[in-house]
XYZ file of C-alpha atoms in Angstrom:
697
model
C -27.912 -17.059 3.042
C -24.565 -15.739 1.716
C -23.280 -17.284 -1.333
C -19.872 -19.022 -1.356
C -18.531 -16.125 -3.506
C -19.329 -13.587 -0.926
C -18.770 -15.743 2.119
C -15.519 -14.412 3.720
C -14.965 -17.808 5.461
C -15.331 -19.889 2.279
C -12.215 -21.706 0.767
C -9.828 -20.801 3.655
C -7.141 -23.132 4.927
C -7.109 -23.793 8.825
C -4.356 -21.108 9.358
C -6.028 -18.449 7.209
C -9.396 -19.214 8.993
C -7.660 -18.677 12.336
C -6.462 -15.435 11.181
C -9.594 -14.180 9.644
C -11.880 -15.115 12.763
C -9.383 -13.921 15.521
C -11.249 -11.759 17.935
C -10.954 -8.043 18.014
C -7.486 -6.782 19.339
C -3.897 -7.142 18.209
C -3.311 -9.937 15.512
C 0.144 -10.660 13.897
C 0.020 -12.831 10.705
C 3.444 -14.090 9.625
C 2.799 -14.767 6.053
C 5.366 -16.519 3.760
C 5.547 -15.798 0.116
C 2.584 -17.243 -1.841
C 0.645 -18.248 1.296
C -2.353 -15.984 0.879
C -1.573 -13.099 2.954
C -3.732 -10.535 1.022
C -6.624 -12.940 1.048
C -6.237 -13.412 4.846
C -6.550 -9.715 5.602
C -9.103 -8.936 3.033
C -11.316 -11.742 4.262
C -10.638 -10.783 7.929
C -12.025 -7.215 7.239
C -14.934 -8.709 5.265
C -15.695 -11.065 8.058
C -15.814 -8.589 10.710
C -17.924 -6.103 8.689
C -20.355 -8.711 7.630
C -20.650 -10.089 11.087
C -21.391 -6.530 12.479
C -18.190 -6.546 14.559
C -17.115 -3.287 12.902
C -18.478 -0.884 10.453
C -16.534 -0.617 7.062
C -16.219 3.264 7.548
C -14.353 2.641 10.857
C -11.474 0.543 9.096
C -8.384 2.008 7.837
C -6.159 -0.564 5.890
C -2.783 0.795 4.826
C -0.045 -0.478 2.502
C 2.877 0.822 0.495
C 1.808 1.106 -3.017
C -1.206 2.636 -4.747
C -1.561 -0.688 -6.945
C -1.820 -2.850 -3.611
C -4.467 -0.394 -2.125
C -6.324 -0.505 -5.210
C -6.159 -4.275 -5.303
C -7.500 -4.245 -1.632
C -10.545 -2.165 -2.539
C -11.343 -4.146 -5.662
C -11.217 -7.457 -3.656
C -13.378 -5.916 -0.829
C -15.987 -4.820 -3.484
C -16.034 -8.130 -4.798
C -16.917 -9.522 -1.376
C -19.644 -7.011 -1.243
C -17.934 -4.812 1.336
C -18.206 -0.886 1.094
C -16.751 1.956 2.988
C -13.457 0.612 4.022
C -10.531 3.041 3.515
C -7.644 1.080 1.819
C -4.910 3.538 1.177
C -1.105 4.142 1.296
C 0.358 5.848 4.250
C 1.011 8.996 2.190
C -2.441 9.097 0.685
C -4.246 8.537 4.125
C -2.050 11.377 5.584
C -2.754 13.764 2.653
C -6.488 13.200 2.967
C -6.478 13.911 6.533
C -4.410 17.026 6.072
C -6.490 18.335 3.362
C -9.696 17.872 5.456
C -8.253 19.565 8.594
C -6.283 22.282 6.569
C -8.622 25.153 7.451
C -8.072 24.819 11.270
C -4.459 23.640 10.931
C -2.947 26.330 8.737
C -5.149 29.338 9.654
C -6.811 29.316 6.251
C -3.658 29.011 4.203
C -3.636 26.341 1.613
C -1.711 23.120 2.238
C 1.962 23.565 0.986
C 2.401 21.983 -2.527
C 3.683 18.493 -2.606
C 7.178 17.888 -4.123
C 7.057 15.059 -6.607
C 10.948 14.587 -6.555
C 13.741 15.669 -4.349
C 16.278 15.742 -7.302
C 15.910 19.404 -8.477
C 16.077 20.908 -4.936
C 18.803 18.591 -3.792
C 20.866 19.524 -6.708
C 20.245 23.403 -5.934
C 21.280 22.596 -2.284
C 24.513 20.879 -3.463
C 25.311 23.961 -5.581
C 24.564 26.174 -2.605
C 27.272 24.444 -0.511
C 29.640 24.591 -3.439
C 29.417 20.843 -4.204
C 29.710 19.791 -7.847
C 27.442 16.758 -7.765
C 26.486 14.817 -10.964
C 23.064 13.517 -11.524
C 23.849 10.047 -9.949
C 25.299 11.834 -7.023
C 22.300 13.909 -6.694
C 20.037 10.808 -6.510
C 22.378 9.405 -3.886
C 22.109 12.531 -1.853
C 18.386 12.618 -2.201
C 18.292 8.930 -0.960
C 20.301 9.712 1.966
C 18.007 12.628 2.913
C 14.937 10.467 2.319
C 16.500 7.673 4.724
C 17.263 10.346 7.412
C 13.892 11.985 7.340
C 12.193 8.343 7.314
C 14.241 7.630 10.323
C 13.109 10.752 12.185
C 16.774 12.068 11.944
C 17.384 15.926 11.548
C 20.317 17.412 9.629
C 22.508 17.931 12.765
C 21.800 14.332 13.924
C 22.538 12.828 10.477
C 26.352 12.312 10.819
C 26.068 10.276 13.985
C 22.983 8.393 12.834
C 24.805 7.502 9.515
C 27.896 6.339 11.167
C 26.044 4.131 13.531
C 24.080 2.629 10.517
C 27.297 2.464 8.524
C 25.577 4.257 5.579
C 27.440 4.218 2.218
C 26.916 7.808 1.531
C 28.026 9.582 -1.634
C 30.058 12.203 0.399
C 31.443 12.694 3.939
C 28.674 12.647 6.556
C 29.229 16.297 7.359
C 29.013 17.190 3.763
C 25.683 15.229 3.382
C 24.315 16.985 6.557
C 25.089 20.465 5.003
C 23.219 19.534 1.842
C 20.334 18.253 3.951
C 20.259 21.418 5.866
C 20.230 23.569 2.790
C 17.580 21.311 1.083
C 15.245 21.997 3.991
C 15.827 25.759 3.812
C 15.194 25.883 0.093
C 12.063 23.754 0.415
C 10.568 25.877 3.111
C 11.226 29.087 1.183
C 9.537 27.744 -1.835
C 6.438 26.752 0.229
C 6.903 23.045 -0.539
C 6.813 19.859 1.389
C 8.103 16.415 0.500
C 6.522 13.033 1.050
C 8.239 12.646 4.508
C 7.019 16.105 5.524
C 3.537 14.890 4.558
C 3.590 12.225 7.332
C 5.280 14.397 9.897
C 2.562 16.934 9.270
C -0.023 14.433 9.905
C 1.743 13.279 13.063
C 1.996 16.756 14.261
C -1.826 17.423 13.601
C -2.794 14.443 15.791
C -0.210 14.807 18.489
C -0.511 18.542 18.948
C -4.208 19.209 18.200
C -6.574 17.244 20.654
C -9.632 18.099 18.499
C -8.028 16.790 15.250
C -6.866 13.588 17.240
C -10.322 13.053 18.694
C -11.964 13.259 15.316
C -9.378 11.029 13.383
C -9.462 8.361 16.070
C -13.450 8.560 16.079
C -13.375 7.959 12.405
C -10.745 5.019 12.329
C -11.120 2.568 15.103
C -9.787 -0.673 13.388
C -6.455 -0.776 11.532
C -4.729 -3.167 9.256
C -1.249 -2.834 8.041
C 0.038 -4.815 4.907
C 3.847 -5.628 4.433
C 4.495 -4.630 8.098
C 8.228 -5.603 7.741
C 8.521 -2.571 5.498
C 7.404 0.082 8.067
C 9.933 2.727 8.749
C 10.168 4.683 12.067
C 8.216 7.578 10.580
C 5.344 5.463 9.441
C 5.134 3.672 12.725
C 4.967 6.883 14.571
C 2.016 7.938 12.509
C 0.416 4.500 13.067
C 0.956 5.111 16.767
C -0.732 8.485 16.578
C -3.780 6.872 14.787
C -3.979 4.132 17.507
C -3.270 6.063 20.681
C -3.902 3.700 23.440
C -6.096 1.275 21.402
C -4.984 -2.034 20.211
C -7.393 -3.205 17.441
C -4.590 -3.689 15.013
C -3.916 -6.494 12.472
C -0.476 -6.551 10.820
C 0.723 -8.882 8.206
C 4.342 -9.504 7.144
C 7.323 -11.663 6.571
C 10.760 -10.871 8.114
C 12.297 -12.959 5.327
C 11.130 -10.530 2.816
C 12.661 -7.367 4.414
C 14.610 -5.890 1.460
C 14.205 -2.098 2.032
C 16.351 -1.402 5.122
C 18.611 0.722 2.995
C 15.532 3.248 2.790
C 14.824 2.979 6.537
C 12.389 0.103 6.659
C 12.635 -2.033 9.780
C 11.280 -5.536 10.520
C 12.010 -4.797 14.150
C 8.429 -3.703 14.521
C 7.166 -6.981 13.104
C 9.716 -9.034 15.169
C 8.793 -7.072 18.449
C 5.079 -7.203 17.878
C 4.397 -10.206 20.200
C 6.394 -8.402 22.874
C 4.649 -5.066 22.499
C 1.293 -7.021 22.601
C 1.646 -10.033 24.819
C -1.901 -11.114 24.413
C -1.812 -10.786 20.582
C -3.055 -13.684 18.390
C 0.072 -14.876 16.375
C -0.762 -16.830 13.088
C 1.762 -18.454 10.763
C 0.861 -18.908 7.090
C 3.167 -21.427 5.583
C 1.115 -23.152 2.881
C 2.767 -21.950 -0.389
C 0.071 -21.892 -3.186
C 2.291 -20.158 -5.627
C 5.312 -22.269 -6.357
C 6.042 -25.911 -7.013
C 7.467 -27.971 -4.221
C 10.754 -27.881 -5.955
C 10.998 -24.271 -5.999
C 9.669 -24.083 -2.451
C 12.360 -26.458 -1.336
C 15.176 -24.219 -2.993
C 13.624 -21.060 -1.364
C 13.729 -22.920 2.072
C 17.391 -23.877 1.542
C 18.420 -20.420 0.783
C 16.629 -18.685 3.620
C 17.669 -21.498 5.972
C 21.151 -20.137 5.905
C 19.890 -16.594 7.226
C 21.310 -15.350 10.518
C 20.491 -12.497 12.699
C 17.321 -11.243 14.540
C 15.119 -11.447 11.544
C 15.906 -15.013 11.074
C 14.042 -15.870 14.297
C 10.810 -15.482 12.493
C 11.728 -17.160 9.343
C 9.062 -19.523 8.036
C 9.514 -23.021 6.413
C 7.135 -22.981 3.558
C 5.310 -26.139 2.519
C 4.469 -26.442 -1.206
C 0.827 -27.119 -1.953
C 1.074 -27.421 -5.733
C 1.795 -30.605 -7.894
C 5.451 -31.354 -8.646
C 7.204 -29.467 -11.305
C 10.726 -29.327 -12.940
C 13.798 -28.842 -10.811
C 15.171 -25.362 -10.457
C 18.201 -24.977 -12.833
C 21.607 -23.637 -11.659
C 23.580 -22.536 -14.844
C 26.968 -21.218 -15.348
C 28.222 -19.567 -18.527
C 31.736 -18.333 -19.695
C 30.583 -14.576 -19.505
C 27.501 -12.238 -19.182
C 27.017 -12.184 -23.072
C 26.776 -16.043 -23.245
C 24.539 -15.992 -20.230
C 22.197 -13.314 -21.658
C 22.118 -15.074 -25.082
C 21.117 -18.472 -23.317
C 18.345 -16.941 -21.183
C 16.882 -15.195 -24.257
C 16.936 -18.472 -26.172
C 15.138 -20.236 -23.241
C 12.543 -17.431 -23.219
C 12.066 -17.922 -26.958
C 11.414 -21.750 -26.451
C 9.169 -21.105 -23.566
C 6.994 -18.732 -25.574
C 7.079 -21.317 -28.572
C 5.817 -23.948 -26.114
C 2.884 -21.930 -24.948
C 4.081 -19.911 -22.216
C 2.679 -16.306 -22.549
C 5.581 -13.831 -22.820
C 4.025 -11.787 -19.915
C 4.370 -14.810 -17.785
C 8.140 -14.907 -17.943
C 10.551 -12.526 -16.037
C 14.199 -11.979 -15.990
C 15.410 -10.569 -12.645
C 18.674 -8.885 -11.841
C 20.237 -7.012 -8.965
C 20.854 -3.588 -10.535
C 19.109 -1.643 -13.469
C 22.506 -1.366 -15.192
C 22.250 -5.072 -15.977
C 19.015 -4.603 -17.913
C 20.753 -3.369 -21.211
C 22.579 -6.733 -21.841
C 19.247 -8.642 -21.658
C 17.399 -6.052 -23.702
C 19.849 -6.493 -26.585
C 19.776 -10.340 -26.301
C 15.942 -10.515 -26.172
C 15.763 -8.237 -29.156
C 18.181 -10.269 -31.156
C 16.148 -13.496 -30.363
C 13.002 -11.657 -31.428
C 11.442 -11.893 -27.950
C 9.156 -9.026 -26.870
C 10.103 -7.393 -23.574
C 9.047 -4.803 -21.171
C 11.405 -2.987 -18.690
C 9.874 -2.566 -15.386
C 10.972 -0.034 -12.848
C 11.751 2.624 -15.444
C 8.832 4.878 -16.597
C 5.476 3.863 -15.280
C 3.086 2.597 -17.795
C 0.792 5.516 -17.798
C 3.630 7.989 -17.816
C 5.015 6.652 -21.026
C 4.754 9.048 -23.997
C 2.887 6.758 -26.333
C 0.345 5.930 -23.694
C -0.161 9.505 -22.713
C -0.834 10.158 -26.587
C -3.016 7.195 -26.788
C -5.256 8.401 -23.869
C -5.441 11.967 -25.513
C -6.474 10.094 -28.692
C -9.169 8.008 -26.798
C -10.476 11.075 -25.082
C -10.675 13.139 -28.300
C -12.424 10.156 -30.075
C -15.062 9.866 -27.217
C -16.227 13.453 -27.807
C -17.363 12.681 -31.326
C -18.154 9.075 -30.712
C -21.511 7.675 -32.145
C -23.283 4.871 -30.485
C -21.885 1.521 -31.271
C -21.563 -1.886 -29.529
C -17.826 -2.710 -30.404
C -15.647 -0.976 -27.819
C -12.536 -2.845 -29.038
C -13.009 -1.712 -32.447
C -13.434 1.725 -31.429
C -10.300 1.757 -29.141
C -8.231 0.218 -32.182
C -9.454 2.922 -34.440
C -8.524 5.678 -31.824
C -5.132 4.033 -31.462
C -4.377 4.344 -35.072
C -4.440 8.073 -34.890
C -1.140 7.810 -32.897
C 0.461 5.649 -35.537
C -0.250 2.317 -34.107
C -1.358 -0.506 -36.345
C -2.741 -3.953 -35.216
C -1.181 -7.056 -36.644
C 2.429 -7.936 -36.481
C 4.637 -5.877 -34.280
C 7.623 -3.961 -35.623
C 11.115 -5.337 -35.245
C 13.634 -3.502 -32.912
C 13.540 -3.572 -29.066
C 12.406 -0.081 -28.361
C 9.845 0.088 -31.238
C 8.494 -3.285 -30.200
C 8.135 -2.245 -26.573
C 6.140 0.950 -27.673
C 4.008 -1.132 -29.931
C 3.276 -3.695 -27.158
C 2.219 -0.948 -24.757
C -0.442 0.127 -27.074
C -1.477 -3.260 -27.896
C -2.079 -3.861 -24.265
C -4.617 -1.019 -24.327
C -6.346 -2.719 -27.123
C -6.382 -6.047 -25.319
C -7.755 -4.397 -22.113
C -10.630 -2.896 -24.149
C -11.486 -6.444 -25.627
C -11.361 -7.918 -22.178
C -13.285 -5.123 -20.445
C -16.169 -5.283 -22.988
C -16.320 -9.043 -22.900
C -16.952 -8.741 -19.082
C -19.407 -6.034 -19.235
C -23.046 -6.640 -18.802
C -23.971 -3.741 -21.132
C -22.319 -1.883 -24.025
C -19.472 0.443 -23.027
C -18.394 3.802 -24.533
C -14.967 5.271 -25.416
C -15.799 7.626 -22.492
C -16.385 4.746 -20.160
C -13.012 3.275 -21.183
C -11.112 6.574 -20.781
C -12.471 6.861 -17.355
C -11.379 3.175 -16.590
C -7.815 4.042 -17.840
C -7.758 7.227 -15.381
C -8.905 5.063 -12.437
C -6.106 2.510 -13.222
C -3.507 5.255 -13.592
C -4.521 6.625 -10.241
C -4.265 3.265 -8.732
C -1.043 2.309 -10.564
C -2.799 -0.637 -12.103
C -1.544 -1.035 -15.711
C -2.788 -3.555 -18.281
C -0.658 -6.517 -18.707
C 1.829 -5.909 -21.637
C 2.657 -8.848 -23.838
C 6.375 -9.114 -23.168
C 8.944 -10.726 -21.019
C 9.385 -8.496 -17.914
C 12.813 -7.272 -17.255
C 13.082 -6.105 -13.540
C 15.367 -5.567 -10.672
C 14.899 -7.786 -7.774
C 13.484 -5.014 -5.736
C 10.868 -4.189 -8.241
C 9.846 -7.731 -8.577
C 8.639 -7.687 -4.851
C 4.834 -8.556 -4.800
C 4.640 -9.966 -8.303
C 4.899 -13.444 -9.700
C 5.386 -15.224 -12.969
C 5.107 -18.799 -14.441
C 8.981 -18.654 -15.395
C 11.635 -16.623 -13.684
C 15.378 -16.258 -14.496
C 17.518 -14.733 -11.836
C 20.795 -13.713 -13.539
C 24.056 -12.260 -12.765
C 24.526 -14.308 -9.558
C 28.077 -13.514 -8.771
C 29.598 -12.083 -5.585
C 29.854 -8.337 -6.126
C 26.354 -8.381 -7.537
C 24.338 -10.713 -5.269
C 25.418 -9.719 -2.564
C 26.256 -6.300 -4.005
C 29.736 -5.106 -3.523
C 28.861 -2.351 -0.913
C 27.159 -4.880 1.338
C 29.771 -5.344 3.994
C 28.147 -5.562 7.406
C 26.310 -8.862 8.630
C 23.008 -6.931 8.313
C 23.625 -5.800 4.835
C 24.766 -9.225 3.742
C 21.624 -10.873 5.168
C 19.374 -8.363 3.397
C 21.019 -9.436 0.166
C 20.265 -13.047 1.051
C 16.653 -12.148 1.545
C 16.634 -10.432 -1.738
C 17.641 -13.528 -3.499
C 14.910 -15.441 -1.521
C 12.354 -12.953 -2.633
C 13.451 -13.485 -6.362
C 13.186 -17.300 -6.035
C 9.697 -17.048 -4.502
C 8.389 -15.056 -7.446
C 8.576 -18.185 -9.697
C 5.514 -20.515 -10.018
C 6.792 -23.348 -12.130
C 10.184 -22.663 -13.910
C 13.214 -21.236 -12.240
C 16.831 -20.634 -13.420
C 19.619 -19.274 -11.403
C 22.387 -18.206 -13.656
C 25.835 -16.521 -13.619
C 28.531 -15.573 -16.014
C 32.122 -16.472 -15.025
C 33.235 -13.137 -16.397
C 31.700 -9.853 -17.254
C 32.871 -9.816 -20.823
C 34.431 -12.543 -23.062
C 37.903 -13.129 -21.913
C 37.586 -10.913 -18.775
C 38.458 -11.354 -15.326
C 36.764 -14.441 -13.801
C 34.399 -14.031 -10.920
C 33.173 -16.509 -8.265
C 29.412 -17.302 -8.196
C 27.190 -15.743 -5.427
C 27.908 -17.182 -1.954
C 24.119 -17.540 -1.508
C 23.872 -20.227 -4.202
C 22.902 -23.480 -2.620
C 25.972 -25.510 -3.895
C 25.074 -28.512 -1.790
C 21.907 -28.891 -3.956
C 24.007 -29.326 -7.127
C 27.550 -30.492 -6.357
C 28.728 -30.321 -10.088
C 28.151 -26.511 -9.971
C 30.438 -26.352 -6.981
C 32.981 -28.386 -8.699
C 32.677 -26.206 -11.852
C 33.174 -23.175 -9.555
C 36.467 -24.804 -8.198
C 37.604 -25.610 -11.731
C 37.178 -22.247 -13.243
C 40.220 -20.699 -14.914
C 41.306 -17.592 -13.177
C 43.360 -14.631 -13.965
C 43.564 -13.676 -10.293
C 43.686 -15.915 -7.218
C 40.305 -16.409 -5.793
C 39.279 -18.369 -2.700
C 37.721 -21.762 -3.122
C 34.127 -22.438 -2.249
C 33.852 -23.600 1.293
C 30.511 -24.931 2.626
C 29.414 -25.443 6.173
C 29.780 -29.022 7.200
C 26.703 -28.736 9.459
C 23.964 -26.943 7.234
C 25.674 -26.760 3.823
C 25.582 -22.933 3.560
C 28.532 -21.326 1.657
C 30.737 -19.478 4.229
C 32.799 -16.457 3.565
C 33.964 -15.228 6.855
C 37.647 -16.195 7.695
C 36.772 -17.757 10.903
C 33.840 -19.645 9.513
C 35.973 -20.902 6.539
C 38.605 -22.321 9.021
C 35.957 -24.013 11.106
C 34.117 -25.081 7.963
C 30.776 -24.214 9.530
C 28.604 -21.093 10.194
C 29.225 -19.281 13.395
C 25.601 -19.932 14.531
C 25.553 -23.637 13.724
C 26.015 -25.991 16.687
C 29.602 -26.763 17.496
C 30.677 -30.383 18.263
C 33.934 -29.190 20.009
C 35.760 -31.374 22.543
C 35.911 -28.717 25.360
C 38.281 -30.820 27.334
C 40.591 -31.109 24.328
C 40.218 -27.341 23.820
C 41.472 -26.534 27.141
C 44.531 -28.981 26.890
C 45.406 -27.403 23.551
C 45.244 -23.780 25.241
C 47.344 -24.862 28.038
C 49.944 -26.338 25.804
C 49.884 -23.273 23.473
C 50.502 -20.827 26.524
C 53.455 -23.018 27.543
C 54.997 -22.895 24.045
C 54.342 -19.068 23.777
C 55.928 -18.415 26.965
C 58.936 -20.537 26.197
C 59.354 -18.853 22.784
C 58.761 -15.300 24.180
C 55.962 -14.736 21.604
C 52.283 -14.007 21.625
C 50.062 -17.048 21.897
C 48.242 -16.331 18.728
C 51.545 -16.713 16.739
C 51.395 -20.356 17.729
C 47.818 -21.050 16.772
C 44.952 -18.763 16.839
C 41.815 -19.265 18.959
C 39.854 -20.247 15.935
C 42.468 -22.868 14.846
C 42.292 -24.347 18.328
C 38.598 -24.594 18.074
C 38.855 -26.154 14.476
C 41.379 -28.668 16.043
C 38.898 -29.568 19.024
C 35.950 -29.835 16.697
C 37.571 -31.862 13.903
C 40.183 -33.876 15.877
C 42.600 -34.727 13.066
C 44.355 -38.090 13.389
C 47.092 -37.664 10.818
C 49.498 -34.961 9.197
C 47.287 -34.817 6.086
C 44.222 -33.942 8.205
C 46.140 -31.370 10.039
C 47.263 -29.635 6.854
C 43.529 -29.590 5.793
C 42.743 -27.147 8.411
C 43.158 -23.616 7.239
C 45.939 -21.763 9.053
C 47.925 -24.917 9.678
C 50.688 -25.163 6.887
C 53.787 -27.196 6.461
C 56.026 -24.923 8.767
C 53.630 -25.296 11.633
C 53.070 -29.047 11.155
C 56.908 -29.446 11.303
C 57.121 -27.425 14.699
C 53.905 -28.571 16.369
C 52.361 -31.371 14.486
C 53.442 -34.329 16.722
C 52.522 -32.455 19.834
C 49.082 -31.606 18.483
C 48.413 -35.174 17.395
C 49.571 -36.425 20.776
C 47.233 -33.972 22.563
C 44.325 -35.167 20.371
C 45.245 -38.684 21.529
C 44.929 -37.843 25.116
C 48.473 -36.563 26.036
C 48.915 -34.297 29.085
C 50.270 -30.826 27.888
C 52.884 -30.838 30.853
C 54.323 -34.206 29.476
C 55.034 -32.838 26.056
C 58.388 -31.142 25.127
C 58.342 -27.434 24.272
C 59.656 -26.729 20.757
C 62.673 -24.462 20.738
């Protein structure tokens, strides 16, 4: 009999159970934030292996980060499942290429993998006589990566970029020239980048039947995590692995698609049921992470979403006990905002919340500095996520060298924690109170995390552990990007926060131009920015603050709060936004009278509703208004839109004003037009025939 701890079916909710026990074949799991998606796919693999349906060695589970892949392997081991390959797309491709290299490359070694495009892209820019600064080089590298992820060659880039409305650092033809030169330099140096790695794996399978047969014999059952983030290149590799088979389980959430700028496309998730009409479709909506109050706010934000991805949005149902209401806070400027957030972090820590369970999230990394300074001044430890990886930090590298050196001369002892602490003192670290100052404290906290890890690891071990054992564990964690928890408030961008969670989350800088970012102009780009805020909100378990500063600096130009903020949930905030002193004229906040969303588009503001919200227009009145407008326009020998635009006619037919004051309240109808046409319009609304009304001269 299998114990509860090893039983893959134990402790699942009804929807998770349906996903786990679905028969072999295509399965699509739509999993909202905090609904246990990883649990569902891990337990599905374990259930199929334990029931004898599949052998572990025939399963390939792919995801997007080494950390997530490592977590998959660890959780499968805890369920007693061995032999499953859980890897990133790139690691899976690399392992296959290395195995088949002798027959694919005629005895030549696999080309060396390029860690970063920056150096070669800079050289390529210089070769085409382009003086690009480091930031522009990074942007050029990002464009090349997007193009290659979308299977777009250099000569195809200008058309593809124009169609996608890319915000490139230079003219599309210039970027294409740099892209062409980059490819030449890379080939001549015998290098390949990460996109080449996937293309080579595709080529190996598509063009070599013997390789295809062996790969497909090895891997027969596939699981793809975060399927909304798959790009065309990765999807083609997945198709090559699958061939004409359909034993595929995918899990994703279209509302968490936040990497479209890098080529990711939720279209594969959205179209999965069409591609596999007989697939099992399961929706996970029970949110076990956040309080019902936070879940309600997340639902409010994502309910405003429009576009194809919104068809698969999920309405989450909170499962936790109630908690405090999310706070929407405004401040005079960013300095005051940062100081208030830092003080609240200090109070939370004083009240018992561990610093590592608090996060401050922002849209761009450039916003981090203000919060680093505010937290340092408040005496609050912090960790910046998304900069250097933990195991690549200088102090951590030195610590690992010191631990390895100490392991060579180590004498048998039972106290691993003490041995690690002594090894760390060789790097200048001292236990006890941390030093003052933001950077110095951050370095101290990183090494303190190693000391705590040693304590925890030794406490969980069934037998004494050596420094050599601990060093090996650190190497394993480094390979899996699984750093120990550092005791400090996390500072991270909203993108870097994906997949993480904290007890308390502060989402800061929520002004238009930041969220949404200023260069998000198309409807698709704006919707991605909305999803980014949704992802940030769903990182919080218990405490959530959404904040914004009216100005960037004290006394600076005033800004308007993010259009995605749910003003209808806190009317006083909307009122505050309307009362803000302004140095330049700004549009007032307008909310949809149907769903309550903040509307920005000119037509939507005139209608006071989202384009996609249901219209309550009196169609017969609209037709009479159009007939009357045509008569007036012909009599005045002027285009019809100069009388009233179509949008104004729709607004009139929807809102049916009965007084001059109500007419003026409709955007686009000022005193001049009321004087010319007001009486006629009100008569039409009361039922008059257009032909019976006099035509203004």
